[in-house]
Coordinates of C-alpha atoms and ligand atoms in Angstrom, one line a residue:
X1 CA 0.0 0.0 0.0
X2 CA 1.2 3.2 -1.2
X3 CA 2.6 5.5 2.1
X4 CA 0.9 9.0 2.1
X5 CA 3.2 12.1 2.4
X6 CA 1.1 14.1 4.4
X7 CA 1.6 17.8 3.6
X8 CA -0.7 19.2 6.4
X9 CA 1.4 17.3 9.0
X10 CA 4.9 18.7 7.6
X11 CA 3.3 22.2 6.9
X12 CA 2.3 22.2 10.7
X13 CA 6.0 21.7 11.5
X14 CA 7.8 23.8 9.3
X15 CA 5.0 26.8 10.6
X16 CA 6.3 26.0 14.0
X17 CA 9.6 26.1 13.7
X18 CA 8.9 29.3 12.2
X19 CA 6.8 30.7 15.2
X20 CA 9.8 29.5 17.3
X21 CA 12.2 31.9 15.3
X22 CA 10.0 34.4 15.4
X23 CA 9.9 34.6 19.0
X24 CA 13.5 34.2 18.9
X25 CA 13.6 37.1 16.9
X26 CA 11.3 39.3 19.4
X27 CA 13.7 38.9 21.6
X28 CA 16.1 40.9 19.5
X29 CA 13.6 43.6 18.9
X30 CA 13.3 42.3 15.6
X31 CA 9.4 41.1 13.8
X32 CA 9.5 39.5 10.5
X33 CA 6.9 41.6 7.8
X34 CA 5.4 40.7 4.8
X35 CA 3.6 42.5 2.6
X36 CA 1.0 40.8 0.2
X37 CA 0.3 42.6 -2.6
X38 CA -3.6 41.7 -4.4
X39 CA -4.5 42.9 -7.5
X40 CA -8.2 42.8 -9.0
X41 CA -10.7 40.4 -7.6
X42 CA -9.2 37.1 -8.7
X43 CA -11.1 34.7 -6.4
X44 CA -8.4 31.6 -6.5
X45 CA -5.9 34.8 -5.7
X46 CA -8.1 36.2 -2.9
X47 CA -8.5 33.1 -1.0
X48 CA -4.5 32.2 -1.0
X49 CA -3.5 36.1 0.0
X50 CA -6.0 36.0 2.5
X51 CA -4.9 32.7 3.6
X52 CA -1.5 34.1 4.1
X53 CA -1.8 36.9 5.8
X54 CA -3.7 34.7 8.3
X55 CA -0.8 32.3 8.5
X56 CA 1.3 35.5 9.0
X57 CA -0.8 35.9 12.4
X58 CA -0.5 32.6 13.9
X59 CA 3.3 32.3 13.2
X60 CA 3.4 36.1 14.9
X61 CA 4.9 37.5 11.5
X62 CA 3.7 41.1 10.6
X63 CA 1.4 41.7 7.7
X64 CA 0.3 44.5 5.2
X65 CA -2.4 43.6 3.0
X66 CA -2.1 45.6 -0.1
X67 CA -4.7 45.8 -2.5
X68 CA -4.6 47.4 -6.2
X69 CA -7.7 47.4 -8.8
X70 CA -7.9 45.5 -12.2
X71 CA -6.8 48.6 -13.8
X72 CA -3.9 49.3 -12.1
X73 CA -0.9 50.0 -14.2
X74 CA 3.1 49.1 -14.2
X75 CA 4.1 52.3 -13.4
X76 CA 1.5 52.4 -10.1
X77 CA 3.1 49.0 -9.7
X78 CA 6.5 49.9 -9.9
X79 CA 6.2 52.6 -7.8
X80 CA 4.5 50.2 -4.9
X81 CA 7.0 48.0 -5.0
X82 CA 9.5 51.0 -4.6
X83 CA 8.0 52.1 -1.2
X84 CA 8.0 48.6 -0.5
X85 CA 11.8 48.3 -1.4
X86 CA 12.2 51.4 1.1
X87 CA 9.9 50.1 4.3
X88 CA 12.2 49.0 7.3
X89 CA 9.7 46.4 8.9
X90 CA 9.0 45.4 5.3
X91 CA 11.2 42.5 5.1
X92 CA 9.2 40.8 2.0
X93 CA 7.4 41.5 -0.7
X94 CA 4.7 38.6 -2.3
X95 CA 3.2 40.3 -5.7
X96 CA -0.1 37.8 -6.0
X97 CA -0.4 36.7 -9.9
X98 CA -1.6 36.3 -11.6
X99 CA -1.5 40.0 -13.0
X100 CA -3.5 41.9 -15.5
X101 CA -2.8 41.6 -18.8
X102 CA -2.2 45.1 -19.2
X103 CA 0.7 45.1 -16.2
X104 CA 4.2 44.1 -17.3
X105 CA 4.5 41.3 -15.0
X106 CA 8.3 40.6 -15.5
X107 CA 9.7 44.3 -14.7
X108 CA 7.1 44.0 -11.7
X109 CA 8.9 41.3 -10.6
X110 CA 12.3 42.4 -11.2
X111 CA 11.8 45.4 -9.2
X112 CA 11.5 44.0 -5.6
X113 CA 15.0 44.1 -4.0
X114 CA 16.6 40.3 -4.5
X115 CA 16.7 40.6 -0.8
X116 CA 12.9 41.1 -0.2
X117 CA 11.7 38.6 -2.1
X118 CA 10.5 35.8 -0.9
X119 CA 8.9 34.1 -3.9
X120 CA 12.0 33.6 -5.2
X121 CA 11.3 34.8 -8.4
X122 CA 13.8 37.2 -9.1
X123 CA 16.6 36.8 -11.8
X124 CA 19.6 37.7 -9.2
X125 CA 18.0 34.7 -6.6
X126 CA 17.3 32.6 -9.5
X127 CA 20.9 32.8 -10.7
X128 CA 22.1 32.5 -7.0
X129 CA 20.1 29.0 -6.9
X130 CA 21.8 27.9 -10.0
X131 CA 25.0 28.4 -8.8
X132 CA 24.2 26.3 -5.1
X133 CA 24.4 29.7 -3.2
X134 CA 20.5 29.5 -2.7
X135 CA 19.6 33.0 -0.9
X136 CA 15.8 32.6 -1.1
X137 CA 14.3 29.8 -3.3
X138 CA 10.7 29.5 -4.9
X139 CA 8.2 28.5 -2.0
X140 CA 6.5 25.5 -3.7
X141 CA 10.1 23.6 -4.9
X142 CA 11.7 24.5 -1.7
X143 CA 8.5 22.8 0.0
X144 CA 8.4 19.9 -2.7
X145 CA 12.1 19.4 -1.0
X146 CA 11.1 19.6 2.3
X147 CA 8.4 17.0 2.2
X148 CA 11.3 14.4 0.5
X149 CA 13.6 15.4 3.0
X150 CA 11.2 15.2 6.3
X151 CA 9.7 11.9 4.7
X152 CA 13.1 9.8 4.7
X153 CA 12.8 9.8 1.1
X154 CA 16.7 9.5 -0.7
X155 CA 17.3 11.9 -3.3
X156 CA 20.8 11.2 -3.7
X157 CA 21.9 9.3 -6.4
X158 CA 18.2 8.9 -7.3
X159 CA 16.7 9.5 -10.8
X160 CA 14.5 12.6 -10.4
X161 CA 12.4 13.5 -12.8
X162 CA 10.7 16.8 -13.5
X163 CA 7.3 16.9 -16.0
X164 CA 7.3 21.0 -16.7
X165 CA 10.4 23.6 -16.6
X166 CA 8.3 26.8 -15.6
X167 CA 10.5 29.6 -13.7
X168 CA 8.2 29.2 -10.8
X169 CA 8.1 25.4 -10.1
X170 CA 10.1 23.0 -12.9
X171 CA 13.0 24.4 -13.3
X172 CA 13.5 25.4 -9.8
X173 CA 12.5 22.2 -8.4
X174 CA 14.9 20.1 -10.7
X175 CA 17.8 22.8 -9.4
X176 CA 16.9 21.8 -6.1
X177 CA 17.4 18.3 -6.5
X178 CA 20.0 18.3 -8.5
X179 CA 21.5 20.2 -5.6
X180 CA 20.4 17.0 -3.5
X181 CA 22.4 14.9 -5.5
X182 CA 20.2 13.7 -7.8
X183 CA 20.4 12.3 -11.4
X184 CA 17.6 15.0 -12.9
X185 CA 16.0 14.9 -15.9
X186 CA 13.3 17.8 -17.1
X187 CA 10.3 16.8 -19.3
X188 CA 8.2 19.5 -21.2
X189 CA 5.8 19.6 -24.4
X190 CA 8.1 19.0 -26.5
X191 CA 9.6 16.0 -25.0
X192 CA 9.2 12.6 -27.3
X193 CA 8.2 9.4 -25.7
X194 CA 7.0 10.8 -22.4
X195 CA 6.0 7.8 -20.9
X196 CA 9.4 5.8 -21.9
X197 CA 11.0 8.4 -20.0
X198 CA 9.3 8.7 -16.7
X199 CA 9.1 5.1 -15.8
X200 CA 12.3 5.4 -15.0
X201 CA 11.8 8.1 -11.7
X202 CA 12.4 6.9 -8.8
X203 CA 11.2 10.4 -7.7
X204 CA 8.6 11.9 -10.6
X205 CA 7.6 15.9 -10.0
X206 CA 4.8 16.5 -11.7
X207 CA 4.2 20.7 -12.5
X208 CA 2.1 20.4 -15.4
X209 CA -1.2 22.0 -15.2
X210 CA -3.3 19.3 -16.5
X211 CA -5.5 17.2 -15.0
X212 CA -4.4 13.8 -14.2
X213 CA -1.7 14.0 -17.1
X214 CA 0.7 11.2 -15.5
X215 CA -1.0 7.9 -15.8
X216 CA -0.4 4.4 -14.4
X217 CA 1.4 3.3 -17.3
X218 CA 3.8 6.4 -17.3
X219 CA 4.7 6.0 -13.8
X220 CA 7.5 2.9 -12.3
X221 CA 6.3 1.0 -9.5
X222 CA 6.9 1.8 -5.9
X223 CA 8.0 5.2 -7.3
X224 CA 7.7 8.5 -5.7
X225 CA 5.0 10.5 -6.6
X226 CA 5.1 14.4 -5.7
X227 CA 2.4 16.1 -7.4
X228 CA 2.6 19.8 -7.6
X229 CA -0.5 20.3 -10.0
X230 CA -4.1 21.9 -8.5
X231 CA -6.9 21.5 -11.2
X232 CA -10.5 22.3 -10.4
X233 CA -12.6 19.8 -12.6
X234 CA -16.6 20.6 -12.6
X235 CA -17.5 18.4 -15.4
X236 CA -18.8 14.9 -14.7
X237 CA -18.0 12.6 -17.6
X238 CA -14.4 14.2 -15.9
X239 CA -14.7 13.1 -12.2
X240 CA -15.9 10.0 -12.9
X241 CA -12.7 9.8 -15.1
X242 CA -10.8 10.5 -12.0
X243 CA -12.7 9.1 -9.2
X244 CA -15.4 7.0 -10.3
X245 CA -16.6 4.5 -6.7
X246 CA -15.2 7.0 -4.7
X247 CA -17.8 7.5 -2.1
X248 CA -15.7 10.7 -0.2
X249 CA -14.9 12.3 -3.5
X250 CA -18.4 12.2 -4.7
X251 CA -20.4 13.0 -1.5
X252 CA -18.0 16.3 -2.0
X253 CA -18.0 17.0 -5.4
X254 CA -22.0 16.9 -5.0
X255 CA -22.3 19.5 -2.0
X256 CA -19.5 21.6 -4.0
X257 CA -20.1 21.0 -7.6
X258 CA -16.3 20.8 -8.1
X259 CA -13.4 19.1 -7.2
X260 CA -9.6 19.2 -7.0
X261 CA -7.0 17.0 -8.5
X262 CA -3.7 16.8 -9.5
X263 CA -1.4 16.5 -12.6
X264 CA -1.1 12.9 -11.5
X265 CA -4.1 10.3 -12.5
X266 CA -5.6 9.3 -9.0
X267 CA -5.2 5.5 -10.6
X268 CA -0.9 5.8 -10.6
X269 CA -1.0 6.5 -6.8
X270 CA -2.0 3.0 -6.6
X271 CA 1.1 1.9 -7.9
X272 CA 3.8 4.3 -5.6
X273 CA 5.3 3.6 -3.1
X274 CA 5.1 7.3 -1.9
X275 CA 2.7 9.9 -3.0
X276 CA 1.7 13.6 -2.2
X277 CA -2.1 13.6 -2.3
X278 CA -4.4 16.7 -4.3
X279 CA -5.4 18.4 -1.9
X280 CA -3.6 17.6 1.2
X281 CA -0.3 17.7 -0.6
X282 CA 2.6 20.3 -1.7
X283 CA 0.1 22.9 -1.9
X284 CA -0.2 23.3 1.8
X285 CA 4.0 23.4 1.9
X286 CA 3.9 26.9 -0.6
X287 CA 2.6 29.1 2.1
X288 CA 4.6 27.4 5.0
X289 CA 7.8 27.9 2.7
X290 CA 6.8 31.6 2.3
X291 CA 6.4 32.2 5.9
X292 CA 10.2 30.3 6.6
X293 CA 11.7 33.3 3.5
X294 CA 10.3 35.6 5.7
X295 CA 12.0 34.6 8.5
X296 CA 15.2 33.6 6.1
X297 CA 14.8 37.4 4.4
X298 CA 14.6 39.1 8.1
X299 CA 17.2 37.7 9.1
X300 CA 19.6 38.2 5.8
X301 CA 19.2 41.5 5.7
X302 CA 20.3 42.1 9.3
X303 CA 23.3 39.9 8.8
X304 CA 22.2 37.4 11.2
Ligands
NAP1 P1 3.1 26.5 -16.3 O1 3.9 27.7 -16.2 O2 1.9 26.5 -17.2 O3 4.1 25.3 -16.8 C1 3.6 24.1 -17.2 C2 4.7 23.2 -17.7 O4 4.2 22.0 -18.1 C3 5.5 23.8 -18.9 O5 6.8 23.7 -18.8 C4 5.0 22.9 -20.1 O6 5.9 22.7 -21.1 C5 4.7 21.6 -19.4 N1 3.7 20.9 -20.1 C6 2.5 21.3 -20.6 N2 1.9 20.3 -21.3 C7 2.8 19.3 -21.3 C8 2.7 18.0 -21.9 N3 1.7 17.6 -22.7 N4 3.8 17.2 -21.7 C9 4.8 17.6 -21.0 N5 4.9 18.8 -20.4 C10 3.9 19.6 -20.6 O7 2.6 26.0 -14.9 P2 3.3 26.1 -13.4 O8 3.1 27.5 -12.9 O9 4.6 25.5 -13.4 O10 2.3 25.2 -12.6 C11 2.1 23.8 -12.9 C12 1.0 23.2 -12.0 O11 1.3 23.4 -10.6 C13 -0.4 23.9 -12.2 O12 -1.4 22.9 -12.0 C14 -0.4 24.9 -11.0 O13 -1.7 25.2 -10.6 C15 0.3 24.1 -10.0 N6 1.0 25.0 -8.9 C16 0.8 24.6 -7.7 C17 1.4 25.3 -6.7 C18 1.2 24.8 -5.3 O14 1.3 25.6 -4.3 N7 1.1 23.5 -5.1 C19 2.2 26.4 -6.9 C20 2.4 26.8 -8.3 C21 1.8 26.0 -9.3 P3 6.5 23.9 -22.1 O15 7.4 24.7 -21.2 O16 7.1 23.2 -23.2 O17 5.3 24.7 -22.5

């Protein structure tokens, strides 16, 4: 029986080490801040800012909630950031995206001082990552990490493999392991023979975006399975595709007329040996991993 790597559980931990540096830090004189900046009225968006700035409370990091309408432009955003840059208990900056379409997203971005920013995302911390000299790394890899490392699971020497190279989750996650000592190997659209290729992960990452992607036959037994993906499917003739006889599933996706799964077919879990469940997997480790760059970012920046 496939074991379950139970985000919520490893979450819990990482958010209480992080209160326990925090209070170290008080006594210092010294509070961790974020700010969380929100743009338009994304719902999906909504619910995870709000989500962290609750988070912020209970690990006794402080928080500025920052809200900008659909309309707002890059140069309104630039000059946010900028005060941002400038604000002593500011010690970093989350920009919520997705952003309009009308914002320049990447000059956004790259305006948050590299030492403020905690999602990782700029070119000067992606570079630094590259290079092993990780300052602060991108929440959801660092957390896919975490939940190998806290699980037992070996990454050295082990084939890790990586479906999607995005800036924000596959490229940084294969860094990370290759860091770890792994063998890594990156997948994307235009790889050939998917399938032939993954069976052979003794750790597969899946960042895809689409639902269920990785199925049974692409996946080796007793293999690792961390799936990064969040998909909302609403369609029938889909969940049944997913999770047809699956009383919990259904009694939910009835009351909510929706449900969440992964990039990873339900079906291939069967087969791991370890497996990160959707939900109740890596998405719980993103905001966890945010609050610990906090901590990481408040302490960098007073040489500590
Ligand atoms: P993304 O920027 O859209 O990247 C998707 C990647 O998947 C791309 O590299 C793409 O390849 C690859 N891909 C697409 N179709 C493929 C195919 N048929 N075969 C092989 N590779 C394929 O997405 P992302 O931001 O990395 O996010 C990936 C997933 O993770 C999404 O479901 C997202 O919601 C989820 N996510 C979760 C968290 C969390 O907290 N758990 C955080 C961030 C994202 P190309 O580069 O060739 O186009």
């Amino acid at each position: 029986m496939a074991r379950i790597l139970d985000g919520a559980a490893i979450a819990a931990a990482i958010k209480q080490e992080v209160a326990e540096e925090v209070r170290a830090l008080a006594a210092l004189g010294i509070r961790p801040g974020l700010a969380a900046v929100l743009v338009g009225s994304v719902a999906a968006s909504e619910i995870y800012v709000r989500n962290k700035v609750r988070i912020c409370a209970e690990v006794g990091i402080y928080s500025d909630l920052i809200t900008r309408p659909e309309t707002v432009t890059t140069a309104e955003l630039l000059e946010l950031v900028a005060s941002l840059n400038a604000r002593e208990e500011i010690d970093g900056i989350l920009i919520q995206l997705p952003l309009p379409v009308q914002v320049d997203v990447k000059s956004v971005l790259d305006s948050i001082l590299p030492a403020k920013d905690v999602d990782g995302l700029h070119p000067l911390n992606a570079g630094l990552l590259q290079a092993g000299r990780t300052a602060l790394a991108p929440c959801t890899p660092a957390g896919v990490i975490e939940i190998l490392k806290r699980s037992q699971i070996p990454i050295s020497g082990r084939h890790a493999i990586v479906v999607g190279r995005s800036d924000l989750v596959g490229k940084p996650a294969a860094m990370l392991l290759l860091h770890q000592n792994a063998t890594v190997t990156i997948c994307h659209s235009k790889t050939r023979d998917l399938g032939a290729i993954t069976r052979q992960a003794d750790i597969l990452v899946a960042a895809i975006g689409r639902a269920g992607f990785i199925t049974p036959e692409m996946v080796k037994p007793e293999a690792t399975l961390i799936d990064v993906g969040i998909n909302r499917i609403t369609e029938r003739a889909e969940f049944d595709r997913f999770f047809a006889g699956n009383a919990k599933r259904e009694a939910a996706f009835a009351k909510n007329g929706s449900t969440l799964v992964g990039d990873i077919h339900p079906k291939a879990f069967e087969l791991a040996g370890a497996y990160t469940p959707v939900p109740g997997g890596v998405g719980l480790l993103t905001t966890a991993m945010l609050m610990a760059n906090t901590v990481r970012a408040a302490k960098m920046r007073r040489g500590l």
